[in-house]
CSV table of C-alpha atoms in Angstrom, one decimal:
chain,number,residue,atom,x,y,z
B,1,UNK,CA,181.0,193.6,163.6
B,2,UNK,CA,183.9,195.0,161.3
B,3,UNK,CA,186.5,194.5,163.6
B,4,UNK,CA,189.8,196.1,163.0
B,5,UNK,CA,189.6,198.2,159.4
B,6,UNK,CA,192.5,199.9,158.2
B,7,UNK,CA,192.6,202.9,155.5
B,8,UNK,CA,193.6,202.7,152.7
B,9,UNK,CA,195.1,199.1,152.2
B,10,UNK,CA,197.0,200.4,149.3
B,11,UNK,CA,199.4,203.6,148.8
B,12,UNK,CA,202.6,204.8,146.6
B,13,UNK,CA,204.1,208.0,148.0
B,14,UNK,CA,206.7,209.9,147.0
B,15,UNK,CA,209.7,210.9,148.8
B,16,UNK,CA,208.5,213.6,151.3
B,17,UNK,CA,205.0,213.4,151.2
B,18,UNK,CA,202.7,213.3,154.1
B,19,UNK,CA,200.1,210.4,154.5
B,20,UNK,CA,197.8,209.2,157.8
B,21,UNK,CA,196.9,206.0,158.0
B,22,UNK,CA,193.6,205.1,159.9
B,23,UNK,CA,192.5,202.6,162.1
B,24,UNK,CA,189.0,201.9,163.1
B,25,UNK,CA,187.9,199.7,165.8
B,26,UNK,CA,184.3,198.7,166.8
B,27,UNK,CA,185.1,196.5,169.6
B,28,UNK,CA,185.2,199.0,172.7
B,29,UNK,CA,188.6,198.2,173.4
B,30,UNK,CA,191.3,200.1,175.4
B,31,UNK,CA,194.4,199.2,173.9
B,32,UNK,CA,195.4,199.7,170.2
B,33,UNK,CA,199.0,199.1,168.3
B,34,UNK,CA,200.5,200.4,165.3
B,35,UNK,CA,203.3,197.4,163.6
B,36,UNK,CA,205.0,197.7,160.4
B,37,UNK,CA,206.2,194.1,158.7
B,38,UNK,CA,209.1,194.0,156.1
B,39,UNK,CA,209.6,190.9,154.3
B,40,UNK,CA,210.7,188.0,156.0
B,41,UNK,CA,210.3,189.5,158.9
B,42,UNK,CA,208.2,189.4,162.5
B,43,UNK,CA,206.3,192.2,162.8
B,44,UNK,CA,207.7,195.4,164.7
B,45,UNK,CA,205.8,197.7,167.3
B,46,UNK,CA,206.0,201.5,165.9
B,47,UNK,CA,203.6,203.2,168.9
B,48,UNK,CA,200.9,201.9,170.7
B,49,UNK,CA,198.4,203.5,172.8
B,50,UNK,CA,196.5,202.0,175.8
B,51,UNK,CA,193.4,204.7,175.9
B,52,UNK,CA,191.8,207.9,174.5
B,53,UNK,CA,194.3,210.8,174.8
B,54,UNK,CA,197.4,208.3,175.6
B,55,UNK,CA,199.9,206.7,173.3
B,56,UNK,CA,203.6,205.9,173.7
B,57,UNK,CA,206.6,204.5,171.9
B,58,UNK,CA,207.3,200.9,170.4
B,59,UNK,CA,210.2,199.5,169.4
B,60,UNK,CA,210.8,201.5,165.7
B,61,UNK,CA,208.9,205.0,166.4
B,62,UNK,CA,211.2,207.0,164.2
B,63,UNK,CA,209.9,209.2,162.0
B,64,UNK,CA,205.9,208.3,162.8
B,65,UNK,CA,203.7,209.9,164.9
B,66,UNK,CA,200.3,209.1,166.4
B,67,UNK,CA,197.4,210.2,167.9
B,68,UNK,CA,194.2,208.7,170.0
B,69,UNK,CA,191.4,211.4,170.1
B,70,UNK,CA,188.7,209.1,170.0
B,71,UNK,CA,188.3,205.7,171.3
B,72,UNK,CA,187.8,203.6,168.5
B,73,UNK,CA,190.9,205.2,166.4
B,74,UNK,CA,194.2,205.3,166.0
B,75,UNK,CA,195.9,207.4,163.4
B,76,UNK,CA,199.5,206.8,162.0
B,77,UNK,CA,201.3,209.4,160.2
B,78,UNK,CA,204.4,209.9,157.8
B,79,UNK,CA,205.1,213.7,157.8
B,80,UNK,CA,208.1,213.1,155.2
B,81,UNK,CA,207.9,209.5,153.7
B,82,UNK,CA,211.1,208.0,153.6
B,83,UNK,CA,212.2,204.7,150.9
B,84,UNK,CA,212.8,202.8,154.8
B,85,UNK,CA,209.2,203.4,155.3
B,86,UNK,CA,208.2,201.3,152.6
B,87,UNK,CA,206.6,198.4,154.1
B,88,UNK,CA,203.3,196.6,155.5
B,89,UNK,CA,201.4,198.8,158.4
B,90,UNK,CA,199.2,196.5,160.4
B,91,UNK,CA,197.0,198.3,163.3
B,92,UNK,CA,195.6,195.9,166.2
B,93,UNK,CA,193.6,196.0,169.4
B,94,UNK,CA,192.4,194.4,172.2
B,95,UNK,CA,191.6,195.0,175.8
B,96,UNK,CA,192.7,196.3,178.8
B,97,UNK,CA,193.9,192.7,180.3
B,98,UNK,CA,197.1,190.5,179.0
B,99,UNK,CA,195.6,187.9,178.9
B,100,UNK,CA,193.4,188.9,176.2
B,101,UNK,CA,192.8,188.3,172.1
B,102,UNK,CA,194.2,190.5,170.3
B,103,UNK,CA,192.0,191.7,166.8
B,104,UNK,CA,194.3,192.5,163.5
B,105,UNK,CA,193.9,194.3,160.4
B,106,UNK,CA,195.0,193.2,157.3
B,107,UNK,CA,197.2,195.5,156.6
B,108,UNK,CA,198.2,198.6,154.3
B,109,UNK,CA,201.0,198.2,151.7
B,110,UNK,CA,203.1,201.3,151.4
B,111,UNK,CA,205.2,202.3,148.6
B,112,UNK,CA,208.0,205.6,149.3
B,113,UNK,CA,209.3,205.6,145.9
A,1,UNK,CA,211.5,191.2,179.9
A,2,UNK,CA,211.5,187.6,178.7
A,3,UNK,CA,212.2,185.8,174.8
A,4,UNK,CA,211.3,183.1,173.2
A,5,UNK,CA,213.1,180.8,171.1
A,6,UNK,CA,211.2,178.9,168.1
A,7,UNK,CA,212.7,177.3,165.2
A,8,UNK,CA,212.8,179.3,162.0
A,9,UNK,CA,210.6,176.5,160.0
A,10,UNK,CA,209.3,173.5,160.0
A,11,UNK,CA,207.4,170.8,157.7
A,12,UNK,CA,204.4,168.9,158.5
A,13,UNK,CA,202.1,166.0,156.4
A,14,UNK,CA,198.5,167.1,155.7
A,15,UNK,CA,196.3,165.3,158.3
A,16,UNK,CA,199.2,164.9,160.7
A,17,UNK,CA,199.4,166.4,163.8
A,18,UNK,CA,201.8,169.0,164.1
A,19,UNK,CA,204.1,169.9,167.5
A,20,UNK,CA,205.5,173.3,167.0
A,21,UNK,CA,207.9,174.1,170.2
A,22,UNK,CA,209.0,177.3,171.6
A,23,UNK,CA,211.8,177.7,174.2
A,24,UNK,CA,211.2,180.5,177.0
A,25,UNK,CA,213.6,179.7,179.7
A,26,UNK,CA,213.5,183.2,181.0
A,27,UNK,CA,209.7,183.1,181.7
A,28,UNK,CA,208.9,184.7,184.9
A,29,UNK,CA,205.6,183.3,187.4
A,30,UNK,CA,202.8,185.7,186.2
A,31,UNK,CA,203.4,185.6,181.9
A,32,UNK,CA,200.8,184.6,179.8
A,33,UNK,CA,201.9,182.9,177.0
A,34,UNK,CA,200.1,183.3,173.5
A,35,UNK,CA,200.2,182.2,170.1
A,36,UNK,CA,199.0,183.7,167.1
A,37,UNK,CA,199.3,182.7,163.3
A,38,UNK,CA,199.6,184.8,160.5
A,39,UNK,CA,198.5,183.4,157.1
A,40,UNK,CA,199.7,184.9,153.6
A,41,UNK,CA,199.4,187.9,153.3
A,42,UNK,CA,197.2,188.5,155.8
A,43,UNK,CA,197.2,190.1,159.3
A,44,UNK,CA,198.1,188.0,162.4
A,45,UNK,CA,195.2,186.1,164.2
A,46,UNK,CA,195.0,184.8,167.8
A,47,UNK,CA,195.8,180.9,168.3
A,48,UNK,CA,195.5,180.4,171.9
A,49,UNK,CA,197.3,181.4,174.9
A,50,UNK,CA,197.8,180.2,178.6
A,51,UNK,CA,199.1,180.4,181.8
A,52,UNK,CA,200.4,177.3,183.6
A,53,UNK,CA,197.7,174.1,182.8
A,54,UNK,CA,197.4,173.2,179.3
A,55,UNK,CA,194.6,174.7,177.2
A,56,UNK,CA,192.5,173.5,174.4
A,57,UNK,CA,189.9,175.3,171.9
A,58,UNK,CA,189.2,174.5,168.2
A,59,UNK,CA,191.8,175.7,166.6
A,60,UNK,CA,195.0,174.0,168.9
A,61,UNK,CA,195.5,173.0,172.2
A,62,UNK,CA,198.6,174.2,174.2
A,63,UNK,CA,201.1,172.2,176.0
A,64,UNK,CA,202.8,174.3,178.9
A,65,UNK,CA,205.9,172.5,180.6
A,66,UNK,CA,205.8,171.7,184.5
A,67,UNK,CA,208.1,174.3,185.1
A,68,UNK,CA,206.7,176.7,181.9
A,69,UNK,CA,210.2,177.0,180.6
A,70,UNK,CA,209.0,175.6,177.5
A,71,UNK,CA,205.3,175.1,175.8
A,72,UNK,CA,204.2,173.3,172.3
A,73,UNK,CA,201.4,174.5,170.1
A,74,UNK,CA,199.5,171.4,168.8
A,75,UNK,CA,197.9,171.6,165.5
A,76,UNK,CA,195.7,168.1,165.7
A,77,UNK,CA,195.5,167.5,162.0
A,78,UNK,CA,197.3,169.7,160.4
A,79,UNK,CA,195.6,171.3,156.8
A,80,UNK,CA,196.9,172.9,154.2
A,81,UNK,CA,195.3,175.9,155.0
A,82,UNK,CA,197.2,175.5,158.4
A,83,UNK,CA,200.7,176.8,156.4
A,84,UNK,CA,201.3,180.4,158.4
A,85,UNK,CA,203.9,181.7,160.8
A,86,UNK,CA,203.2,180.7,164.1
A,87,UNK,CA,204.8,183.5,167.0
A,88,UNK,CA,205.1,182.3,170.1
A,89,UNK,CA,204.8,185.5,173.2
A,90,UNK,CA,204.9,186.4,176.3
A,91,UNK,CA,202.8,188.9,178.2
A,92,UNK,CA,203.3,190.2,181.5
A,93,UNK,CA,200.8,190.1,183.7
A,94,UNK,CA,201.2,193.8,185.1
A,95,UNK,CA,203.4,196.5,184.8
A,96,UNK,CA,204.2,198.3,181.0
A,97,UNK,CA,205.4,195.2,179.2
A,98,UNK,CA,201.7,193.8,179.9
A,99,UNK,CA,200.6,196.7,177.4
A,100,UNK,CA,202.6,195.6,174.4
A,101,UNK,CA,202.6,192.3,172.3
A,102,UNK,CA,206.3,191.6,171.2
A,103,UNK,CA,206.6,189.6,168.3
A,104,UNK,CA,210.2,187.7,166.9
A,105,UNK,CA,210.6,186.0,163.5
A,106,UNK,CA,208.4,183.0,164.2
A,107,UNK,CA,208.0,178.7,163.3
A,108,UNK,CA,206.8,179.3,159.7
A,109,UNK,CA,205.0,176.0,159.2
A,110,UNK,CA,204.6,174.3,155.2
A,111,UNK,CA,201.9,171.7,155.0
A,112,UNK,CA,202.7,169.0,152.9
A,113,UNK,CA,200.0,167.2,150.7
């Protein structure tokens, strides 16, 4: 099994532009999470979604939106990248219990230049 | 919904066995409590997690206090590739906050050789 796979691990944008990040998950689960990471510091929840069709706000949802159409992904977007977007995405998921494993990515760098 | 407390760093010999603490005095009676790691540059990846009786699997074992106000995450011999953030988190057992994993700032642990 893959796992968690995120698209594209890499990306510069410039001020403005519009990007979607991708996350793919193989593992049948319910819930799925969006996080950024700046350095030095824990990670932060943007949106998260806890099935097909449903997703709601984390802690930093500003500026991001999402979208669950299908099970298995979870799409982040930057309508007008922002330098304060610059920063490490990570996607995870895991299933519908708490006291479950949660599976991570490893990550896409960003770069709003 | 509940914090934790963990100490910003901490040191640790190679093949020593490593305590990492975290306070969570506000803990109510059905939180899990998890651990995960998160090595260089690299996503975060699950550790462990319980409930009230200790736990143990190959990776760590978890000590959970009588009165769960407090755990410790024991590394048994600790190796350099061992050297990560370690977040300590709560998860409700029902409710909305049982959807989301909150993560703070995290014990990052160096491994001596």
């Amino acid at each position: 099994n893959a796992g968690v796979t995120q698209t594209p691990k890499f990306r510069v944008l410039k001020t403005g532009q519009s990007m979607t990040l991708l996350c793919a998950q193989d593992m049948n689960h319910e819930y799925m999470y969006w996080y950024r990471q700046d350095p030095g510091m824990g990670l932060r929840l943007i949106h998260y979604s806890v099935g097909e069709g449903t997703t709601a706000k984390g802690e930093v949802p500003d500026g991001y939106n999402v979208s669950r159409l299908k099970k298995q992904n979870f799409l982040l977007g930057l309508e007008s990248a922002a330098p304060s977007q610059t920063s490490v995405y990570f996607c995870a998921s895991r299933p519908e219990a708490p006291n479950t494993e949660a599976f991570f990515g490893q990550g896409t760098r960003l770069t709003v230049v | 919904d509940a914090k934790t407390t963990q100490p910003n760093s901490m040191e640790s010999n190679e093949e020593e066995p490593v305590h990492l603490p975290c306070n969570h005095s506000t803990i109510s009676g059905t939180d899990y409590i998890h651990w995960y790691r998160q090595l260089p540059s690299q996503g975060p990846e699950y550790v462990i997690h319980g409930l009230t009786s200790n736990v143990n699997n190959r990776m760590a074992s978890l000590a959970i206090a009588e009165d769960r106000k407090s755990s410790t995450l024991i590394l048994h011999r600790a190796t350099l590739r061992d050297a990560a953030v370690y977040y300590c988190i709560l998860t409700p057992y029902s409710g909305a906050g049982s959807y989301q994993l909150t993560f703070g700032k995290g014990t990052k642990l160096s491994v001596i050789p």
